[in-house]
Short mmCIF file of C-alpha atoms in Angstrom, two decimals:
data_model
loop_
_atom_site.label_atom_id
_atom_site.label_comp_id
_atom_site.label_asym_id
_atom_site.label_seq_id
_atom_site.Cartn_x
_atom_site.Cartn_y
_atom_site.Cartn_z
CA MET E 40 139.57 -78.76 -3.86
CA ALA E 41 140.21 -75.30 -4.62
CA GLU E 42 139.94 -75.59 -7.98
CA ASN E 43 136.79 -77.96 -7.86
CA GLY E 44 135.40 -75.20 -5.93
CA THR E 45 136.06 -72.89 -8.58
CA ASP E 46 134.48 -74.75 -10.96
CA CYS E 47 131.75 -75.31 -9.60
CA ASP E 48 131.53 -71.14 -8.75
CA GLN E 49 132.00 -70.65 -12.75
CA ARG E 50 129.34 -73.36 -13.56
CA ARG E 51 126.59 -71.66 -11.19
CA ILE E 52 127.75 -68.11 -12.58
CA GLY E 53 127.41 -69.54 -15.95
CA MET E 54 123.58 -71.40 -15.18
CA ILE E 55 122.85 -67.87 -13.91
CA LYS E 56 124.10 -66.03 -16.77
CA GLU E 57 121.76 -68.85 -19.24
CA GLN E 58 118.85 -68.22 -16.87
CA HIS E 59 119.08 -64.56 -16.81
CA ASN E 60 119.47 -64.34 -20.63
CA GLY E 61 116.61 -66.75 -21.15
CA ASN E 62 114.49 -64.74 -19.00
CA PHE E 63 115.32 -61.46 -20.63
CA THR E 64 114.62 -63.10 -24.19
CA ASP E 65 111.31 -64.09 -22.90
CA SER E 66 110.89 -60.44 -21.61
CA SER E 67 111.86 -59.25 -24.68
CA LEU E 68 109.43 -61.69 -26.77
CA LEU E 69 106.55 -60.80 -24.46
CA SER E 70 106.90 -57.03 -25.15
CA GLU E 71 107.24 -57.49 -28.82
CA ARG E 72 103.82 -59.92 -28.56
CA LYS E 73 101.79 -57.45 -26.64
CA ARG E 74 103.36 -54.47 -28.74
CA ARG E 75 102.08 -56.82 -31.82
CA ASP E 76 98.65 -56.88 -30.07
CA ARG E 77 98.03 -53.31 -29.04
CA GLU E 78 98.71 -52.41 -32.75
CA GLU E 79 96.24 -55.10 -33.38
CA ARG E 80 93.33 -53.56 -31.40
CA LEU E 81 94.05 -50.54 -32.72
CA ASN E 82 93.20 -51.68 -35.83
CA ILE E 83 89.42 -52.68 -34.69
CA VAL E 84 87.93 -49.45 -35.58
CA LEU E 85 84.55 -48.75 -37.50
CA TRP E 86 85.89 -47.17 -40.17
CA ARG E 87 87.96 -50.20 -40.74
CA GLN E 88 86.41 -53.38 -39.44
CA PRO E 89 83.24 -52.25 -39.01
CA LEU E 90 81.31 -55.30 -38.46
CA VAL E 91 83.99 -56.77 -36.20
CA THR E 92 83.93 -53.65 -34.14
CA LEU E 93 80.37 -53.60 -33.56
CA GLN E 94 79.83 -57.47 -32.57
CA TYR E 95 82.86 -56.79 -30.18
CA PHE E 96 81.31 -53.39 -28.63
CA PHE E 97 77.80 -55.33 -28.21
CA LEU E 98 79.60 -58.12 -26.33
CA GLU E 99 81.74 -55.69 -24.29
CA THR E 100 78.77 -54.19 -23.33
CA LEU E 101 76.89 -57.19 -22.18
CA ILE E 102 79.86 -58.01 -20.24
CA ASN E 103 79.73 -54.75 -18.32
CA LEU E 104 76.09 -54.87 -17.89
CA LYS E 105 76.38 -58.54 -16.21
CA GLU E 106 79.67 -56.96 -14.06
CA TRP E 107 77.89 -54.01 -12.96
CA THR E 108 74.53 -56.10 -11.81
CA ILE E 109 76.94 -58.42 -9.99
CA LYS E 110 78.50 -55.48 -7.72
CA LEU E 111 75.24 -54.01 -7.05
CA TRP E 112 73.78 -57.60 -6.13
CA HIS E 113 76.65 -57.58 -3.59
CA ARG E 114 76.09 -54.20 -2.51
CA ARG E 115 72.33 -54.78 -2.38
CA SER E 116 72.00 -52.95 1.35
CA ILE E 117 72.84 -49.84 -0.48
CA LEU E 118 71.03 -50.56 -3.13
CA VAL E 119 67.82 -50.86 -1.26
CA SER E 120 68.56 -47.71 1.08
CA PHE E 121 69.32 -45.65 -2.52
CA LEU E 122 65.55 -46.79 -3.54
CA LEU E 123 63.86 -46.50 -0.13
CA MET E 124 65.53 -42.61 -0.54
CA LEU E 125 63.99 -42.19 -4.35
CA ALA E 126 60.86 -43.69 -3.03
CA VAL E 127 60.47 -41.14 -0.37
CA LEU E 128 61.58 -38.20 -2.57
CA THR E 129 59.02 -39.36 -5.46
CA ALA E 130 56.56 -39.21 -2.80
CA THR E 131 57.22 -36.00 -2.08
CA TYR E 132 57.66 -34.85 -5.42
CA TYR E 133 53.91 -35.94 -6.13
CA VAL E 134 51.80 -35.09 -3.13
CA GLU E 135 50.27 -31.48 -3.03
CA GLY E 136 51.12 -28.85 -0.13
CA THR E 137 53.42 -25.81 0.56
CA HIS E 138 55.94 -27.69 0.02
CA GLN E 139 56.16 -27.45 -3.49
CA GLN E 140 57.48 -24.43 -4.40
CA TYR E 141 60.62 -25.29 -2.52
CA VAL E 142 60.32 -28.96 -4.50
CA ARG E 143 59.93 -26.85 -7.96
CA TYR E 144 62.98 -25.03 -7.37
CA MET E 145 65.16 -27.82 -6.13
CA GLU E 146 64.20 -30.05 -9.02
CA LYS E 147 65.30 -27.15 -11.46
CA LYS E 148 68.76 -26.55 -9.57
CA PHE E 149 69.77 -30.34 -9.34
CA PHE E 150 68.74 -30.97 -13.04
CA TRP E 151 71.23 -27.64 -14.14
CA CYS E 152 73.84 -29.00 -11.80
CA ALA E 153 73.56 -32.09 -12.92
CA TYR E 154 73.73 -30.97 -16.78
CA TRP E 155 76.81 -29.39 -16.41
CA VAL E 156 78.65 -32.00 -14.34
CA GLY E 157 77.98 -34.29 -16.59
CA LEU E 158 79.59 -32.42 -19.79
CA GLY E 159 82.50 -32.09 -17.09
CA ILE E 160 82.98 -35.48 -16.46
CA LEU E 161 82.39 -36.18 -20.23
CA SER E 162 85.46 -33.91 -20.90
CA SER E 163 88.01 -35.68 -18.79
CA VAL E 164 86.86 -39.29 -18.22
CA GLY E 165 89.07 -40.44 -20.91
CA LEU E 166 86.24 -42.86 -22.66
CA GLY E 167 87.62 -42.86 -26.52
CA THR E 168 89.15 -39.33 -26.67
CA GLY E 169 87.10 -37.23 -24.40
CA LEU E 170 84.80 -34.50 -25.06
CA HIS E 171 85.62 -31.03 -25.57
CA THR E 172 82.98 -29.71 -23.14
CA PHE E 173 84.70 -26.40 -22.48
CA LEU E 174 84.58 -25.65 -26.34
CA LEU E 175 81.36 -26.66 -27.38
CA TYR E 176 79.17 -25.32 -23.99
CA LEU E 177 80.66 -23.87 -21.37
CA GLY E 178 82.74 -21.41 -23.37
CA PRO E 179 79.69 -20.37 -25.60
CA HIS E 180 77.62 -19.81 -22.56
CA ILE E 181 79.65 -17.67 -20.71
CA ALA E 182 80.06 -15.86 -23.82
CA SER E 183 76.98 -15.52 -24.56
CA VAL E 184 76.01 -14.38 -20.67
CA THR E 185 79.00 -12.12 -21.34
CA LEU E 186 77.72 -10.71 -24.65
CA ALA E 187 74.27 -10.17 -23.23
CA ALA E 188 75.45 -8.48 -19.95
CA TYR E 189 76.97 -5.54 -21.68
CA GLU E 190 74.06 -5.43 -24.34
CA CYS E 191 71.59 -4.91 -21.93
CA ASN E 192 73.86 -3.21 -19.00
CA SER E 193 72.52 -6.10 -16.39
CA VAL E 194 72.66 -9.63 -15.37
CA ASN E 195 69.13 -9.39 -14.48
CA PHE E 196 68.06 -12.04 -17.07
CA PRO E 197 66.40 -15.07 -16.07
CA GLU E 198 68.44 -17.71 -13.60
CA PRO E 199 69.31 -20.63 -15.16
CA PRO E 200 68.04 -23.07 -16.92
CA TYR E 201 67.57 -20.17 -19.35
CA PRO E 202 64.94 -20.41 -22.02
CA ASP E 203 65.78 -20.80 -25.42
CA GLN E 204 67.05 -17.04 -25.78
CA ILE E 205 68.36 -14.53 -23.61
CA ILE E 206 66.25 -11.47 -22.87
CA CYS E 207 67.35 -8.13 -21.73
CA PRO E 208 65.17 -7.45 -18.47
CA ASP E 209 62.65 -4.47 -18.93
CA GLU E 210 64.01 -1.88 -16.44
CA GLU E 211 66.70 0.09 -17.58
CA GLU E 212 70.10 0.04 -15.84
CA ILE E 213 72.94 2.96 -15.42
CA GLU E 214 75.00 3.18 -18.74
CA GLY E 215 78.34 1.37 -18.05
CA SER E 216 77.35 0.07 -14.73
CA ILE E 217 77.74 -3.79 -15.44
CA SER E 218 80.99 -4.87 -13.72
CA LEU E 219 83.41 -8.12 -14.41
CA TRP E 220 82.40 -9.48 -10.95
CA ALA E 221 78.73 -9.34 -11.63
CA ILE E 222 79.21 -11.63 -14.87
CA ILE E 223 82.01 -13.75 -13.02
CA SER E 224 78.95 -14.50 -10.13
CA LYS E 225 76.21 -15.08 -12.83
CA VAL E 226 78.39 -18.10 -14.52
CA ARG E 227 79.93 -19.07 -11.23
CA LEU E 228 77.56 -22.29 -10.53
CA GLU E 229 78.06 -23.49 -13.84
CA ALA E 230 81.38 -22.84 -14.23
CA CYS E 231 82.29 -24.72 -10.68
CA MET E 232 79.87 -27.69 -11.51
CA TRP E 233 81.56 -28.34 -14.75
CA GLY E 234 84.83 -28.20 -13.06
CA ALA E 235 83.85 -30.40 -10.49
CA GLY E 236 82.57 -32.82 -13.19
CA THR E 237 86.13 -32.98 -14.52
CA ALA E 238 87.40 -33.69 -11.04
CA ILE E 239 85.54 -36.70 -11.06
CA GLY E 240 86.25 -37.56 -14.26
CA GLU E 241 90.07 -37.59 -13.02
CA LEU E 242 89.02 -40.74 -10.46
CA PRO E 243 89.35 -43.46 -12.74
CA PRO E 244 93.26 -43.37 -13.19
CA TYR E 245 94.10 -42.87 -9.67
CA PHE E 246 91.70 -45.92 -8.76
CA MET E 247 93.23 -47.83 -11.45
CA ALA E 248 96.81 -47.19 -10.43
CA ARG E 249 95.90 -47.82 -6.82
CA ALA E 250 94.26 -51.20 -6.81
CA ALA E 251 97.28 -52.43 -9.09
CA ARG E 252 99.65 -51.24 -6.32
CA LEU E 253 98.13 -52.69 -3.68
CA SER E 254 97.00 -56.17 -5.19
CA GLY E 255 100.44 -56.16 -6.69
CA ALA E 256 98.89 -57.22 -10.18
CA GLU E 257 100.10 -55.43 -13.12
CA PRO E 258 97.05 -54.00 -15.32
CA ASP E 259 97.02 -53.98 -19.15
CA ASP E 260 96.47 -50.21 -19.28
CA GLU E 261 98.96 -48.73 -21.78
CA GLU E 262 99.05 -45.48 -19.32
CA TYR E 263 99.69 -47.43 -16.34
CA GLN E 264 102.61 -48.96 -18.37
CA GLU E 265 104.06 -45.72 -20.07
CA PHE E 266 104.05 -44.65 -16.20
CA GLU E 267 106.20 -47.77 -14.91
CA GLU E 268 108.27 -47.55 -17.96
CA MET E 269 108.96 -43.59 -17.44
CA LEU E 270 110.07 -44.69 -13.89
CA GLU E 271 112.43 -47.42 -15.13
CA HIS E 272 114.24 -44.74 -17.18
CA ALA E 273 113.60 -41.62 -15.33
CA GLU E 274 117.68 -41.26 -15.48
CA THR E 275 117.89 -41.29 -18.99
CA ALA E 276 114.83 -39.60 -20.31
CA GLN E 277 115.98 -36.58 -22.99
CA ASP E 278 113.10 -35.66 -24.42
CA PHE E 279 110.83 -32.63 -23.98
CA ALA E 280 107.63 -35.02 -23.18
CA SER E 281 109.19 -37.27 -21.18
CA ARG E 282 110.72 -34.35 -18.94
CA ALA E 283 107.69 -32.67 -18.80
CA LYS E 284 106.32 -35.82 -17.22
CA LEU E 285 109.04 -36.60 -14.81
CA ALA E 286 108.63 -32.95 -13.50
CA VAL E 287 104.75 -33.65 -13.21
CA GLN E 288 105.52 -36.98 -11.24
CA ASN E 289 108.03 -35.35 -8.98
CA LEU E 290 105.77 -32.12 -8.32
CA VAL E 291 102.85 -34.48 -7.34
CA GLN E 292 105.22 -37.06 -5.38
CA LYS E 293 107.27 -34.97 -3.42
CA VAL E 294 104.89 -31.76 -2.73
CA GLY E 295 101.87 -33.99 -2.27
CA PHE E 296 98.56 -31.64 -1.59
CA PHE E 297 100.01 -28.65 -2.73
CA GLY E 298 101.71 -30.20 -5.71
CA ILE E 299 98.64 -31.58 -6.96
CA LEU E 300 96.67 -28.32 -6.38
CA ALA E 301 99.37 -27.05 -8.74
CA CYS E 302 99.04 -29.02 -11.47
CA ALA E 303 95.05 -29.05 -11.26
CA SER E 304 94.79 -25.28 -11.07
CA ILE E 305 96.25 -24.97 -15.05
CA PRO E 306 95.32 -26.40 -18.10
CA ASN E 307 97.62 -29.27 -18.33
CA PRO E 308 97.05 -32.30 -20.53
CA LEU E 309 99.11 -34.38 -18.09
CA PHE E 310 97.08 -34.62 -15.09
CA ASP E 311 96.34 -38.06 -15.76
CA LEU E 312 99.60 -38.87 -14.82
CA ALA E 313 98.96 -36.79 -11.88
CA GLY E 314 96.41 -39.63 -11.42
CA ILE E 315 98.36 -42.39 -11.60
CA THR E 316 100.96 -41.12 -9.79
CA CYS E 317 98.85 -40.20 -6.69
CA GLY E 318 97.40 -43.75 -7.18
CA HIS E 319 100.69 -45.82 -7.38
CA PHE E 320 102.37 -44.08 -4.06
CA LEU E 321 99.34 -44.35 -2.65
CA VAL E 322 98.35 -40.54 -1.81
CA PRO E 323 95.38 -40.72 0.21
CA PHE E 324 92.08 -40.13 -1.34
CA TRP E 325 91.15 -37.02 -0.12
CA THR E 326 94.04 -35.94 -0.63
CA PHE E 327 94.19 -36.46 -3.79
CA PHE E 328 90.05 -35.50 -4.61
CA GLY E 329 90.36 -32.45 -2.52
CA ALA E 330 93.19 -31.04 -4.11
CA THR E 331 91.56 -31.54 -7.65
CA LEU E 332 88.24 -30.66 -6.64
CA ILE E 333 89.84 -26.97 -5.56
CA GLY E 334 92.40 -26.55 -8.65
CA LYS E 335 89.73 -27.77 -11.12
CA ALA E 336 86.36 -26.01 -9.75
CA VAL E 337 87.34 -22.85 -8.43
CA ILE E 338 91.32 -21.99 -9.35
CA LYS E 339 91.14 -23.29 -13.03
CA MET E 340 87.77 -22.52 -13.35
CA HIS E 341 87.98 -18.95 -12.56
CA ILE E 342 91.22 -18.31 -14.66
CA GLN E 343 89.24 -19.85 -17.67
CA LYS E 344 86.30 -17.26 -16.93
CA LEU E 345 88.38 -14.54 -16.71
CA PHE E 346 89.62 -15.44 -19.90
CA VAL E 347 86.27 -16.16 -21.75
CA ILE E 348 84.61 -12.73 -20.41
CA ILE E 349 87.38 -10.60 -21.29
CA THR E 350 87.54 -12.31 -24.75
CA PHE E 351 84.31 -11.27 -25.55
CA SER E 352 83.53 -8.15 -23.72
CA LYS E 353 82.00 -5.48 -25.89
CA HIS E 354 85.25 -3.33 -26.61
CA ILE E 355 87.27 -6.51 -27.47
CA VAL E 356 84.76 -7.70 -29.47
CA GLU E 357 84.75 -4.43 -30.90
CA GLN E 358 87.91 -4.22 -31.57
CA MET E 359 87.99 -7.83 -32.96
CA VAL E 360 85.55 -7.28 -35.96
CA SER E 361 87.68 -4.04 -36.91
CA LEU E 362 90.50 -6.08 -36.75
CA ILE E 363 88.97 -8.27 -39.19
CA GLY E 364 87.84 -5.37 -41.44
CA ALA E 365 91.39 -4.63 -41.94
CA ILE E 366 92.56 -7.77 -43.34
CA PRO E 367 93.80 -7.00 -46.88
CA SER E 368 91.31 -8.16 -49.88
CA ILE E 369 89.26 -10.76 -48.00
CA GLY E 370 88.76 -8.32 -44.80
CA PRO E 371 85.30 -7.20 -45.71
CA SER E 372 84.03 -10.04 -46.69
CA LEU E 373 84.93 -11.90 -43.35
CA GLN E 374 83.65 -8.50 -41.41
CA LYS E 375 80.43 -8.74 -43.07
CA PRO E 376 79.05 -12.18 -41.36
CA PHE E 377 80.38 -11.33 -37.99
CA GLN E 378 78.88 -7.68 -37.78
CA GLU E 379 75.31 -9.03 -39.02
CA TYR E 380 75.68 -12.05 -36.23
CA LEU E 381 76.37 -9.54 -33.51
CA GLU E 382 73.09 -7.17 -34.79
CA ALA E 383 70.81 -10.33 -34.79
CA GLN E 384 71.97 -10.97 -31.31
CA ARG E 385 71.00 -7.62 -29.81
CA ILE E 386 68.08 -7.49 -31.87
CA LYS E 387 67.12 -10.81 -29.89
CA LEU E 388 68.27 -9.51 -26.92
CA HIS E 389 65.49 -6.54 -26.93
CA HIS E 390 62.57 -8.56 -28.18
CA LYS E 391 60.31 -11.13 -26.72
CA ALA E 392 60.06 -14.60 -27.76
CA ASP E 393 56.94 -14.52 -29.28
CA SER E 394 57.02 -11.22 -30.23
CA GLY E 395 57.27 -11.75 -34.25
CA VAL E 396 60.66 -10.77 -34.86
CA PRO E 397 62.08 -12.80 -38.04
CA GLN E 398 64.60 -15.18 -36.52
CA GLY E 399 67.45 -15.65 -39.16
CA GLU E 400 70.06 -17.76 -39.43
CA ASN E 401 73.86 -16.58 -39.67
CA TRP E 402 76.35 -18.85 -41.28
CA LEU E 403 78.74 -19.07 -38.23
CA SER E 404 76.03 -20.23 -36.06
CA TRP E 405 74.89 -22.77 -38.53
CA MET E 406 78.55 -23.74 -38.84
CA PHE E 407 79.06 -24.00 -34.97
CA GLU E 408 75.81 -26.12 -34.68
CA LYS E 409 77.30 -28.50 -37.22
CA LEU E 410 80.26 -28.71 -35.54
CA VAL E 411 79.17 -29.75 -31.86
CA ILE E 412 76.93 -31.95 -33.86
CA VAL E 413 80.45 -33.66 -35.73
CA MET E 414 81.80 -33.80 -32.12
CA VAL E 415 79.37 -35.32 -30.54
CA CYS E 416 79.26 -37.88 -33.35
CA TYR E 417 83.09 -38.38 -33.44
CA PHE E 418 82.90 -39.06 -29.73
CA ILE E 419 79.64 -41.52 -29.94
CA LEU E 420 82.15 -43.52 -32.09
CA SER E 421 85.44 -43.27 -29.92
CA ILE E 422 83.45 -44.94 -27.38
CA ILE E 423 82.13 -47.71 -29.61
CA ASN E 424 86.02 -48.31 -30.62
CA SER E 425 87.33 -47.75 -27.23
CA MET E 426 84.73 -50.76 -25.85
CA ALA E 427 85.64 -52.87 -28.85
CA GLN E 428 88.93 -52.64 -28.09
CA SER E 429 88.51 -53.40 -24.30
CA TYR E 430 86.94 -57.15 -25.37
CA ALA E 431 89.84 -57.79 -27.96
CA LYS E 432 92.11 -57.19 -24.95
CA ARG E 433 89.83 -59.75 -23.10
CA LEU E 434 90.29 -62.24 -25.43
CA GLN E 435 94.21 -61.63 -26.08
CA GLN E 436 94.32 -61.71 -21.87
CA LYS E 437 92.44 -64.89 -21.95
CA MET E 438 94.97 -66.51 -24.80
CA TYR E 439 97.77 -65.32 -22.46
CA SER E 440 96.38 -67.08 -19.66
CA GLU E 441 95.82 -70.29 -21.39
CA GLU E 442 98.94 -70.30 -22.54
CA LYS E 443 100.57 -70.42 -19.22
CA THR E 444 98.28 -73.08 -17.42
CA LYS E 445 99.60 -75.63 -20.42
#
């Protein structure tokens, strides 16, 4: 009897091992197949497969429009309320009366804030590669206001949105009366709105991870899969990138609100991981979004503003131009266009737009305009590629589900 019981135990152990080995083999094959499918999706780009990419992009756009229409239909009560509110605001906008001055003021402020919030969302929402709107828009805007403030000794030029160019006010200010705090106050609205937009753009990873944790599903998202693999191999992580990701994850998970605030308050390329971590561990929405909003729209933006304002203050700019001229051989030739650009800006600040002053074009401004165009075009291309790859992922997932039902 004992021998028979031992034989049964051994057979059972052998069957468990075979089943485990079979599951392990199936799992490894599935992982290898997903890896190949991911590589195949990444090859669907305009410069490699233009026709397929455009076809998948339009199909994915139609599917998204259909899904959004269905979601709006399910929330038609909210949609009707929004349309009624919009009708009331439209009537208020067009009806004549003493309220029109306040309507115009609110209209200007609303579109100005919406412009910067939208740029902030584009910078962090993760569509394709993201548009670096701080380097392309907000940073140059703060720099131009800083240069104008030091040149005019005033910040009393028109409130935003500015005309095509900033013009110094007619009244004379006391020499050296401009302060750092005055410049910070002048650009605070734009900077905070941009920071709020970046905080809104961090919400998709949070909601994706939270929905996956509550439903128990495993979304086919590369960042979420990397996060789960990082949790599984936390003890064996050796490289710097893995340890940095683990540090962010541990800080957010253990410290909570203040950990999220710390991660959001400094330039942090790993902050998407903080959103996934908060969603995975079911951190309350207002704890995550509140800390992110304060960190990005208040603390981080003041740090970035100070850096740009100090960098483009009058004496720092003059020192940088003189240092460029000190470079052996090529210094004077490089220094000349910078001096011409700064002199042209000073002339523009002291003349009205319709005064007939010739508007020469400097190669620095020409290069920056072309850089902005290239960056925007690349961003649009990345969106097209990303949506085409999303449609390819849909096809692959459909193939997986059909194979499971067979």
